[in-house]
Each structure stands twice: as C-alpha cells, then as structure tokens.
MMTF fields as JSON, N, C-alpha, C and O atoms, coordinates in Angstrom:
{
  "mmtfVersion": "1.0.0",
  "mmtfProducer": "UNKNOWN",
  "numBonds": 411,
  "numAtoms": 412,
  "numGroups": 103,
  "numChains": 1,
  "numModels": 1,
  "chainsPerModel": [1],
  "groupsPerChain": [103],
  "chainIdList": ["A"],
  "bondAtomList": [4, 2, 8, 6, 12, 10, 16, 14, 20, 18, 24, 22, 28, 26, 32, 30, 36, 34, 40, 38, 44, 42, 48, 46, 52, 50, 56, 54, 60, 58, 64, 62, 68, 66, 72, 70, 76, 74, 80, 78, 84, 82, 88, 86, 92, 90, 96, 94, 100, 98, 104, 102, 108, 106, 112, 110, 116, 114, 120, 118, 124, 122, 128, 126, 132, 130, 136, 134, 140, 138, 144, 142, 148, 146, 152, 150, 156, 154, 160, 158, 164, 162, 168, 166, 172, 170, 176, 174, 180, 178, 184, 182, 188, 186, 192, 190, 196, 194, 200, 198, 204, 202, 208, 206, 212, 210, 216, 214, 220, 218, 224, 222, 228, 226, 232, 230, 236, 234, 240, 238, 244, 242, 248, 246, 252, 250, 256, 254, 260, 258, 264, 262, 268, 266, 272, 270, 276, 274, 280, 278, 284, 282, 288, 286, 292, 290, 296, 294, 300, 298, 304, 302, 308, 306, 312, 310, 316, 314, 320, 318, 324, 322, 328, 326, 332, 330, 336, 334, 340, 338, 344, 342, 348, 346, 352, 350, 356, 354, 360, 358, 364, 362, 368, 366, 372, 370, 376, 374, 380, 378, 384, 382, 388, 386, 392, 390, 396, 394, 400, 398, 404, 402, 408, 406],
  "bondOrderList": [1, 1, 1, 1, 1, 1, 1, 1, 1, 1, 1, 1, 1, 1, 1, 1, 1, 1, 1, 1, 1, 1, 1, 1, 1, 1, 1, 1, 1, 1, 1, 1, 1, 1, 1, 1, 1, 1, 1, 1, 1, 1, 1, 1, 1, 1, 1, 1, 1, 1, 1, 1, 1, 1, 1, 1, 1, 1, 1, 1, 1, 1, 1, 1, 1, 1, 1, 1, 1, 1, 1, 1, 1, 1, 1, 1, 1, 1, 1, 1, 1, 1, 1, 1, 1, 1, 1, 1, 1, 1, 1, 1, 1, 1, 1, 1, 1, 1, 1, 1, 1, 1],
  "groupList": [{"groupName": "MET", "atomNameList": ["N", "CA", "C", "O"], "elementList": ["N", "C", "C", "O"], "formalChargeList": [0, 0, 0, 0], "bondAtomList": [1, 0, 2, 1, 3, 2], "bondOrderList": [1, 1, 2], "singleLetterCode": "M", "chemCompType": "L-PEPTIDE LINKING"}, {"groupName": "GLY", "atomNameList": ["N", "CA", "C", "O"], "elementList": ["N", "C", "C", "O"], "formalChargeList": [0, 0, 0, 0], "bondAtomList": [1, 0, 2, 1, 3, 2], "bondOrderList": [1, 1, 2], "singleLetterCode": "G", "chemCompType": "PEPTIDE LINKING"}, {"groupName": "ASP", "atomNameList": ["N", "CA", "C", "O"], "elementList": ["N", "C", "C", "O"], "formalChargeList": [0, 0, 0, 0], "bondAtomList": [1, 0, 2, 1, 3, 2], "bondOrderList": [1, 1, 2], "singleLetterCode": "D", "chemCompType": "L-PEPTIDE LINKING"}, {"groupName": "THR", "atomNameList": ["N", "CA", "C", "O"], "elementList": ["N", "C", "C", "O"], "formalChargeList": [0, 0, 0, 0], "bondAtomList": [1, 0, 2, 1, 3, 2], "bondOrderList": [1, 1, 2], "singleLetterCode": "T", "chemCompType": "L-PEPTIDE LINKING"}, {"groupName": "GLU", "atomNameList": ["N", "CA", "C", "O"], "elementList": ["N", "C", "C", "O"], "formalChargeList": [0, 0, 0, 0], "bondAtomList": [1, 0, 2, 1, 3, 2], "bondOrderList": [1, 1, 2], "singleLetterCode": "E", "chemCompType": "L-PEPTIDE LINKING"}, {"groupName": "VAL", "atomNameList": ["N", "CA", "C", "O"], "elementList": ["N", "C", "C", "O"], "formalChargeList": [0, 0, 0, 0], "bondAtomList": [1, 0, 2, 1, 3, 2], "bondOrderList": [1, 1, 2], "singleLetterCode": "V", "chemCompType": "L-PEPTIDE LINKING"}, {"groupName": "ASN", "atomNameList": ["N", "CA", "C", "O"], "elementList": ["N", "C", "C", "O"], "formalChargeList": [0, 0, 0, 0], "bondAtomList": [1, 0, 2, 1, 3, 2], "bondOrderList": [1, 1, 2], "singleLetterCode": "N", "chemCompType": "L-PEPTIDE LINKING"}, {"groupName": "ALA", "atomNameList": ["N", "CA", "C", "O"], "elementList": ["N", "C", "C", "O"], "formalChargeList": [0, 0, 0, 0], "bondAtomList": [1, 0, 2, 1, 3, 2], "bondOrderList": [1, 1, 2], "singleLetterCode": "A", "chemCompType": "L-PEPTIDE LINKING"}, {"groupName": "LEU", "atomNameList": ["N", "CA", "C", "O"], "elementList": ["N", "C", "C", "O"], "formalChargeList": [0, 0, 0, 0], "bondAtomList": [1, 0, 2, 1, 3, 2], "bondOrderList": [1, 1, 2], "singleLetterCode": "L", "chemCompType": "L-PEPTIDE LINKING"}, {"groupName": "SER", "atomNameList": ["N", "CA", "C", "O"], "elementList": ["N", "C", "C", "O"], "formalChargeList": [0, 0, 0, 0], "bondAtomList": [1, 0, 2, 1, 3, 2], "bondOrderList": [1, 1, 2], "singleLetterCode": "S", "chemCompType": "L-PEPTIDE LINKING"}, {"groupName": "TYR", "atomNameList": ["N", "CA", "C", "O"], "elementList": ["N", "C", "C", "O"], "formalChargeList": [0, 0, 0, 0], "bondAtomList": [1, 0, 2, 1, 3, 2], "bondOrderList": [1, 1, 2], "singleLetterCode": "Y", "chemCompType": "L-PEPTIDE LINKING"}, {"groupName": "PRO", "atomNameList": ["N", "CA", "C", "O"], "elementList": ["N", "C", "C", "O"], "formalChargeList": [0, 0, 0, 0], "bondAtomList": [1, 0, 2, 1, 3, 2], "bondOrderList": [1, 1, 2], "singleLetterCode": "P", "chemCompType": "L-PEPTIDE LINKING"}, {"groupName": "ARG", "atomNameList": ["N", "CA", "C", "O"], "elementList": ["N", "C", "C", "O"], "formalChargeList": [0, 0, 0, 0], "bondAtomList": [1, 0, 2, 1, 3, 2], "bondOrderList": [1, 1, 2], "singleLetterCode": "R", "chemCompType": "L-PEPTIDE LINKING"}, {"groupName": "ILE", "atomNameList": ["N", "CA", "C", "O"], "elementList": ["N", "C", "C", "O"], "formalChargeList": [0, 0, 0, 0], "bondAtomList": [1, 0, 2, 1, 3, 2], "bondOrderList": [1, 1, 2], "singleLetterCode": "I", "chemCompType": "L-PEPTIDE LINKING"}, {"groupName": "LYS", "atomNameList": ["N", "CA", "C", "O"], "elementList": ["N", "C", "C", "O"], "formalChargeList": [0, 0, 0, 0], "bondAtomList": [1, 0, 2, 1, 3, 2], "bondOrderList": [1, 1, 2], "singleLetterCode": "K", "chemCompType": "L-PEPTIDE LINKING"}, {"groupName": "CYS", "atomNameList": ["N", "CA", "C", "O"], "elementList": ["N", "C", "C", "O"], "formalChargeList": [0, 0, 0, 0], "bondAtomList": [1, 0, 2, 1, 3, 2], "bondOrderList": [1, 1, 2], "singleLetterCode": "C", "chemCompType": "L-PEPTIDE LINKING"}, {"groupName": "GLN", "atomNameList": ["N", "CA", "C", "O"], "elementList": ["N", "C", "C", "O"], "formalChargeList": [0, 0, 0, 0], "bondAtomList": [1, 0, 2, 1, 3, 2], "bondOrderList": [1, 1, 2], "singleLetterCode": "Q", "chemCompType": "L-PEPTIDE LINKING"}, {"groupName": "TRP", "atomNameList": ["N", "CA", "C", "O"], "elementList": ["N", "C", "C", "O"], "formalChargeList": [0, 0, 0, 0], "bondAtomList": [1, 0, 2, 1, 3, 2], "bondOrderList": [1, 1, 2], "singleLetterCode": "W", "chemCompType": "L-PEPTIDE LINKING"}, {"groupName": "PHE", "atomNameList": ["N", "CA", "C", "O"], "elementList": ["N", "C", "C", "O"], "formalChargeList": [0, 0, 0, 0], "bondAtomList": [1, 0, 2, 1, 3, 2], "bondOrderList": [1, 1, 2], "singleLetterCode": "F", "chemCompType": "L-PEPTIDE LINKING"}],
  "groupTypeList": [0, 1, 2, 3, 4, 5, 6, 7, 7, 1, 7, 1, 4, 4, 5, 7, 3, 8, 2, 7, 9, 5, 5, 8, 10, 11, 5, 7, 11, 1, 10, 12, 5, 6, 5, 12, 9, 1, 11, 1, 3, 6, 10, 12, 13, 5, 14, 5, 8, 11, 10, 1, 7, 12, 5, 11, 13, 6, 15, 16, 14, 11, 1, 4, 3, 13, 3, 1, 11, 10, 1, 3, 3, 6, 8, 17, 2, 6, 13, 7, 6, 1, 16, 18, 5, 7, 2, 7, 10, 13, 6, 3, 1, 9, 2, 1, 10, 5, 7, 11, 12, 15, 7],
  "groupIdList": [1, 2, 3, 4, 5, 6, 7, 8, 9, 10, 11, 12, 13, 14, 15, 16, 17, 18, 19, 20, 21, 22, 23, 24, 25, 26, 27, 28, 29, 30, 31, 32, 33, 34, 35, 36, 37, 38, 39, 40, 41, 42, 43, 44, 45, 46, 47, 48, 49, 50, 51, 52, 53, 54, 55, 56, 57, 58, 59, 60, 61, 62, 63, 64, 65, 66, 67, 68, 69, 70, 71, 72, 73, 74, 75, 76, 77, 78, 79, 80, 81, 82, 83, 84, 85, 86, 87, 88, 89, 90, 91, 92, 93, 94, 95, 96, 97, 98, 99, 100, 101, 102, 103],
  "secStructList": [7, 7, 1, 7, 7, 3, 3, 3, 7, 7, 7, 7, 7, 7, 7, 3, 3, 3, 3, 6, 6, 3, 3, 3, 3, 3, 5, 7, 6, 6, 3, 3, 3, 3, 3, 3, 1, 1, 1, 1, 6, 6, 1, 7, 3, 3, 3, 3, 7, 7, 6, 6, 7, 3, 3, 7, 7, 7, 3, 3, 3, 3, 3, 3, 3, 3, 3, 3, 6, 6, 3, 3, 3, 3, 3, 3, 3, 3, 3, 3, 6, 6, 3, 3, 3, 3, 4, 4, 4, 5, 7, 7, 1, 7, 1, 1, 7, 1, 1, 7, 5, 7, 7],
  "xCoordList": [12.826, 12.324, 13.328, 13.314, 14.187, 15.2, 14.614, 14.612, 14.118, 13.491, 12.123, 11.386, 11.79, 10.455, 9.586, 9.936, 8.463, 7.578, 6.621, 5.954, 6.551, 5.577, 6.089, 7.079, 5.408, 5.624, 4.245, 3.258, 4.155, 2.849, 2.244, 2.98, 0.901, 0.062, -1.399, -1.793, -2.27, -3.696, -4.294, -3.77, -5.399, -6.077, -7.444, -7.729, -8.295, -9.632, -9.687, -8.694, -10.843, -11.003, -11.958, -12.107, -12.61, -13.585, -12.915, -11.772, -13.647, -13.179, -13.825, -15.04, -13.027, -13.534, -13.397, -12.635, -14.13, -14.01, -13.854, -14.423, -13.064, -12.947, -14.147, -14.724, -14.512, -15.713, -16.17, -15.6, -17.164, -17.728, -16.726, -16.91, -15.678, -14.773, -13.457, -12.738, -13.114, -11.842, -12.102, -12.629, -11.724, -11.869, -10.559, -9.484, -10.653, -9.48, -9.536, -10.509, -8.487, -8.421, -7.623, -6.581, -8.096, -7.378, -6.128, -6.101, -5.103, -3.914, -4.312, -5.166, -3.703, -4.009, -3.883, -2.932, -4.832, -4.769, -3.484, -3.071, -2.872, -1.677, -0.377, 0.666, -0.418, 0.782, 1.021, 0.086, 2.291, 2.754, 3.511, 4.473, 3.108, 3.639, 4.618, 4.36, 5.746, 6.725, 6.193, 5.668, 6.33, 5.989, 7.315, 8.248, 7.382, 8.634, 8.534, 7.442, 9.699, 9.738, 9.449, 9.289, 9.379, 9.063, 8.498, 8.363, 8.161, 7.459, 8.368, 8.409, 9.091, 9.937, 10.697, 10.823, 11.211, 11.938, 13.323, 13.99, 13.762, 15.05, 14.937, 15.957, 13.732, 13.515, 13.557, 13.232, 13.961, 14.097, 12.744, 11.724, 12.76, 11.561, 11.392, 12.312, 10.213, 9.954, 9.168, 9.237, 8.418, 7.72, 7.151, 7.213, 6.598, 5.944, 4.521, 4.283, 3.562, 2.161, 1.88, 2.357, 1.125, 0.802, -0.237, -0.912, -0.356, -1.404, -2.762, -3.005, -3.632, -4.973, -5.06, -6.109, -3.979, -3.979, -4.928, -5.188, -5.425, -6.221, -5.595, -5.193, -5.514, -4.802, -5.632, -6.405, -5.473, -6.063, -5.161, -3.971, -5.713, -4.893, -5.113, -6.16, -4.095, -4.188, -4.028, -4.729, -3.079, -2.836, -2.041, -1.568, -1.897, -1.161, -0.202, -0.447, 0.913, 1.855, 2.536, 2.66, 2.981, 3.705, 5.105, 5.703, 5.614, 6.961, 7.412, 7.086, 8.165, 8.658, 7.485, 6.514, 7.579, 6.555, 6.732, 7.825, 5.622, 5.602, 4.499, 3.43, 4.76, 3.743, 3.352, 4.209, 2.056, 1.54, 0.251, -0.092, -0.476, -1.703, -2.806, -3.721, -2.732, -3.747, -3.217, -3.734, -2.18, -1.7, -0.347, 0.356, -0.005, 1.251, 0.926, 0.1, 1.578, 1.296, 2.501, 3.372, 2.533, 3.554, 2.961, 3.63, 1.714, 1.071, 1.522, 1.603, 1.812, 2.158, 1.19, 0.851, 0.75, -0.24, 0.432, 1.191, 0.149, 0.64, -0.346, -1.51, 0.131, -0.761, -0.553, -1.364, 0.522, 0.831, 2.014, 2.605, 2.349, 3.457, 4.744, 5.217, 5.308, 6.543, 6.402, 7.387, 5.178, 4.947, 4.167, 3.047, 4.793, 4.198, 4.166, 5.079, 3.094, 2.989, 2.633, 1.947, 3.102, 2.79, 1.294, 0.761, 0.63, -0.802, -1.147, -2.29, -0.202, -0.432, -0.774, -1.239, -0.548, -0.844, -2.028, -2.325, -2.712, -3.84, -5.108, -5.136, -6.155, -7.41, -8.248, -9.059, -8.02, -8.766, -9.994, -10.852, -10.091, -11.196, -11.022, -11.958, -9.829, -9.573, -8.145, -7.249, -7.937, -6.59, -5.974, -4.823, -6.729, -6.244, -6.281, -6.339, -6.245, -6.253, -7.596, -8.656, -7.531, -8.727, -8.616, -9.506, -7.519, -7.268, -6.559, -6.092, -6.47, -5.756, -4.293, -3.708, -3.722, -2.293, -1.503, -1.835, -0.45, 0.372, 1.106, 1.524, 1.248, 1.933, 3.425, 4.163],
  "yCoordList": [3.65, 3.311, 2.446, 2.463, 1.702, 0.912, -0.343, -1.39, -0.27, -1.408, -1.673, -0.738, -2.921, -3.29, -3.45, -4.188, -2.767, -2.811, -4.002, -4.279, -4.705, -5.782, -6.893, -6.727, -8.021, -9.138, -9.571, -9.421, -10.099, -10.44, -11.725, -12.623, -11.821, -13.003, -12.594, -11.765, -13.115, -12.783, -12.407, -12.809, -11.629, -11.225, -10.632, -10.317, -10.478, -9.922, -8.427, -7.812, -7.832, -6.386, -5.909, -4.7, -6.812, -6.356, -5.751, -6.071, -4.87, -4.328, -5.163, -5.361, -5.658, -6.475, -5.694, -4.73, -6.108, -5.459, -6.506, -7.595, -6.159, -7.003, -6.782, -7.727, -5.525, -5.133, -3.825, -3.389, -3.197, -1.994, -0.841, 0.073, -0.858, 0.29, 0.088, 1.062, -1.14, -1.391, -1.821, -2.905, -0.957, -1.286, -1.883, -1.358, -2.981, -3.599, -3.341, -3.696, -2.722, -2.378, -3.436, -3.878, -3.854, -4.889, -4.353, -3.231, -5.195, -4.938, -5.203, -6.05, -4.49, -4.663, -6.133, -6.804, -6.631, -8.023, -8.284, -7.473, -9.414, -9.804, -9.283, -9.381, -8.728, -8.148, -8.646, -8.825, -8.867, -9.047, -7.762, -7.439, -7.039, -5.7, -5.715, -6.312, -5.042, -4.883, -3.946, -2.875, -4.353, -3.505, -2.948, -3.699, -1.641, -0.973, -0.324, -0.079, -0.054, 0.556, 2.051, 2.666, 2.644, 4.059, 4.312, 3.379, 5.575, 5.904, 6.086, 7.168, 5.04, 5.105, 3.812, 3.002, 3.611, 2.391, 2.367, 1.333, 3.493, 3.522, 2.94, 2.705, 2.709, 2.086, 0.57, 0.045, -0.125, -1.579, -2.272, -1.786, -3.41, -4.244, -5.015, -5.703, -4.899, -5.624, -6.912, -7.848, -6.953, -8.174, -7.931, -6.817, -8.976, -8.882, -9.371, -10.46, -8.552, -8.962, -10.074, -10.005, -11.081, -12.166, -11.723, -10.71, -12.49, -12.24, -12.267, -13.104, -11.351, -11.324, -10.676, -10.734, -10.058, -9.448, -8.254, -7.587, -8.013, -6.817, -6.195, -6.896, -4.864, -4.183, -3.043, -2.404, -2.789, -1.584, -0.405, -0.587, 0.783, 1.987, 2.821, 3.445, 2.82, 3.553, 5.047, 5.855, 5.407, 6.798, 6.798, 5.753, 7.977, 8.108, 9.277, 10.236, 9.194, 10.303, 10.378, 9.37, 11.576, 11.711, 11.128, 11.123, 10.643, 10.091, 10.04, 10.922, 9.002, 8.829, 8.647, 7.962, 9.257, 9.093, 7.735, 7.378, 6.987, 5.625, 5.537, 6.125, 4.806, 4.512, 3.043, 2.161, 2.798, 1.441, 1.307, 2.199, 0.212, -0.032, 0.988, 1.131, 1.699, 2.704, 4.117, 5.059, 4.273, 5.604, 5.926, 5.052, 7.207, 7.719, 8.615, 9.521, 8.357, 9.112, 9.104, 8.238, 10.086, 10.092, 9.669, 9.767, 9.203, 8.765, 7.36, 6.467, 7.185, 5.884, 5.601, 6.489, 4.352, 3.924, 3.19, 2.244, 3.63, 2.939, 1.829, 2.092, 0.57, -0.577, -1.21, -2.027, -0.84, -1.302, -0.464, 0.288, -0.592, 0.177, -0.091, -1.227, 0.963, 0.825, 0.084, -0.442, 0.031, -0.694, 0.182, 0.61, 0.438, 1.3, 0.597, -0.153, 0.852, 0.377, 1.557, 2.487, 1.51, 2.565, 2.519, 1.471, 3.671, 3.759, 3.419, 3.058, 3.521, 3.213, 1.741, 1.373, 0.892, -0.542, -0.972, -2.163, -0.007, -0.323, 0.284, 1.471, -0.519, -0.036, 0.655, 0.032, 1.97, 2.751, 3.411, 3.899, 3.433, 4.102, 5.608, 6.324, 6.102, 7.544, 7.839, 7.016, 9.015, 9.468, 10.267, 10.693, 10.471, 11.271, 10.492, 9.263, 11.241, 10.647, 9.978, 10.531, 8.774, 8.071, 7.813, 7.215, 8.27, 8.12, 9.378, 10.163, 9.586, 10.774, 10.773, 9.722, 11.954, 12.066, 11.584, 11.929, 10.781, 10.281, 11.448, 12.399, 11.354, 12.401, 12.374, 13.185],
  "zCoordList": [-11.545, -10.225, -9.492, -8.261, -10.138, -9.456, -8.852, -9.499, -7.637, -6.965, -7.572, -7.887, -7.731, -8.177, -6.942, -6.021, -6.922, -5.768, -5.789, -4.792, -6.915, -7.03, -7.929, -8.642, -7.887, -8.803, -9.31, -8.59, -10.521, -11.104, -10.531, -10.123, -10.495, -10.187, -10.124, -10.945, -9.197, -9.222, -7.878, -6.839, -7.875, -6.638, -6.955, -8.11, -5.935, -6.107, -5.91, -5.523, -6.171, -6.108, -5.018, -4.839, -4.281, -3.306, -2.084, -1.759, -1.412, -0.144, 0.951, 0.94, 1.898, 3.001, 4.302, 4.374, 5.325, 6.623, 7.717, 7.637, 8.757, 9.943, 10.838, 11.377, 10.988, 11.706, 11.095, 10.095, 11.654, 11.059, 10.993, 10.19, 11.808, 11.852, 11.105, 10.882, 10.712, 10.037, 8.596, 8.346, 7.65, 6.235, 5.756, 6.046, 5.022, 4.409, 2.911, 2.245, 2.388, 0.977, 0.22, 0.704, -0.969, -1.713, -2.416, -2.921, -2.429, -3.23, -4.683, -4.945, -5.622, -7.045, -7.44, -7.04, -8.217, -8.665, -9.451, -10.279, -9.179, -9.908, -9.33, -9.976, -8.122, -7.518, -6.102, -5.321, -5.79, -4.415, -4.112, -4.81, -3.11, -2.854, -1.685, -0.64, -1.892, -0.818, 0.252, -0.053, 1.504, 2.646, 3.161, 3.445, 3.274, 3.638, 5.014, 5.527, 5.597, 6.933, 6.898, 7.952, 5.722, 5.559, 4.173, 3.382, 3.862, 2.615, 1.398, 0.812, 1.019, -0.166, -0.376, 0.543, -1.606, -1.91, -1.289, -1.303, -0.745, -0.04, 1.373, 2.021, 1.852, 3.164, 2.995, 1.93, 4.055, 3.96, 3.815, 4.304, 3.138, 3.003, 4.306, 4.749, 4.921, 6.168, 5.927, 6.724, 4.815, 4.397, 3.012, 2.491, 2.42, 1.109, 1.268, 1.79, 0.81, 0.894, -0.119, -1.252, 0.266, -0.663, -1.692, -1.51, -2.768, -3.753, -3.048, -2.178, -3.433, -2.86, -1.492, -0.851, -1.03, 0.305, 0.363, -0.639, 1.548, 1.862, 3.092, 4.021, 3.092, 4.174, 4.762, 4.048, 6.056, 6.649, 6.311, 6.057, 6.307, 6.165, 7.414, 7.589, 8.289, 9.553, 9.343, 9.952, 8.459, 8.113, 6.818, 6.371, 6.216, 4.958, 5.047, 5.778, 4.286, 4.266, 2.911, 2.217, 2.533, 1.279, 1.395, 2.471, 0.284, 0.229, -1.214, -2.008, -1.553, -2.92, -3.885, -3.567, -5.049, -6.071, -6.755, -7.194, -6.832, -7.382, -8.433, -8.27, -9.501, -10.507, -10.377, -10.336, -10.314, -10.193, -10.968, -11.744, -10.781, -11.541, -11.271, -12.082, -10.142, -9.83, -10.018, -9.418, -10.854, -11.191, -10.58, -10.074, -10.642, -10.1, -8.915, -9.019, -7.792, -6.577, -5.656, -5.747, -4.767, -3.72, -2.376, -1.347, -2.376, -1.133, -0.755, -1.599, 0.522, 1.09, 2.226, 3.007, 2.307, 3.286, 4.44, 4.228, 5.653, 6.844, 7.165, 7.467, 7.099, 7.318, 8.693, 9.131, 9.368, 10.725, 11.211, 10.436, 12.468, 13.024, 12.236, 12.181, 11.626, 10.867, 9.549, 9.031, 8.989, 7.738, 6.754, 7.031, 5.593, 4.573, 3.223, 2.879, 2.456, 1.084, 0.188, 0.613, -1.051, -2.013, -2.35, -2.713, -2.224, -2.482, -3.929, -4.21, -4.846, -6.258, -6.479, -7.557, -5.467, -5.564, -4.706, -4.612, -4.075, -3.2, -3.784, -4.107, -3.921, -4.493, -3.416, -2.731, -3.294, -2.299, -2.896, -2.161, -4.231, -4.888, -4.955, -5.31, -4.616, -4.578, -5.014, -4.827, -5.596, -5.934, -4.79, -4.881, -3.72, -2.595, -1.296, -1.28, -0.215, 1.115, 1.409, 1.116, 1.996, 2.465, 3.973, 4.578, 4.562, 5.995, 6.465, 5.64, 7.768, 8.267, 7.84, 7.58, 7.775, 7.473, 8.698, 9.831, 8.458, 9.557, 10.23, 9.571, 11.531, 12.295, 12.038, 12.597]
}
C-alpha cells in the first residue's frame, strides 16, 4: 500500500446527524484518516481527520483499492468539495454504495 491511510487511537461507532437529511458516518475507532484530493493514495493529503471524527458522504466513486478495518474496497467517499476518504475506514454499515455515485 505504500502510504499509510491511518494512525492508531480511539473513537466511537454511533452514527450522528446534523439534521434529518445529513447523516454523519463514524471513522473506524482507533484511526486518524487521511483526507485526499482524489480517490487514491497518489492524490495529495488535504487534511487528517481526528480520532472520533464523523463525516457526511456526499457521493462515492471507485478509485484505488484499499484495505482497512471495514474490509477491502475501491470505493472512496466524497466528504466535501475536493476531499475523499477510503470507504474501508468509514462505518457505513454496507459493503456497497450508500450515496450517489460522484459525477
């Protein structure tokens, strides 16, 4: 894998919401996850999510295959404009798409 997508520590597992329409998904407990400018480790890191972070998923797209605590997948989650995280580190409760495919 080359780049490490996470570092160890602690976090919760609940799903939180900002309002009825925005679901925030928890990052895997014990990980700080790199947020990248595109769907792969070859894209630059734009920030690192803190332990216990919860993120919205605006859309999802295929990219580099990553193995994490929630399995191996090529799905990447768009959490903000130009910001992607590997779905293998986000507890979505699904092995597939939980949001529309990114355009």
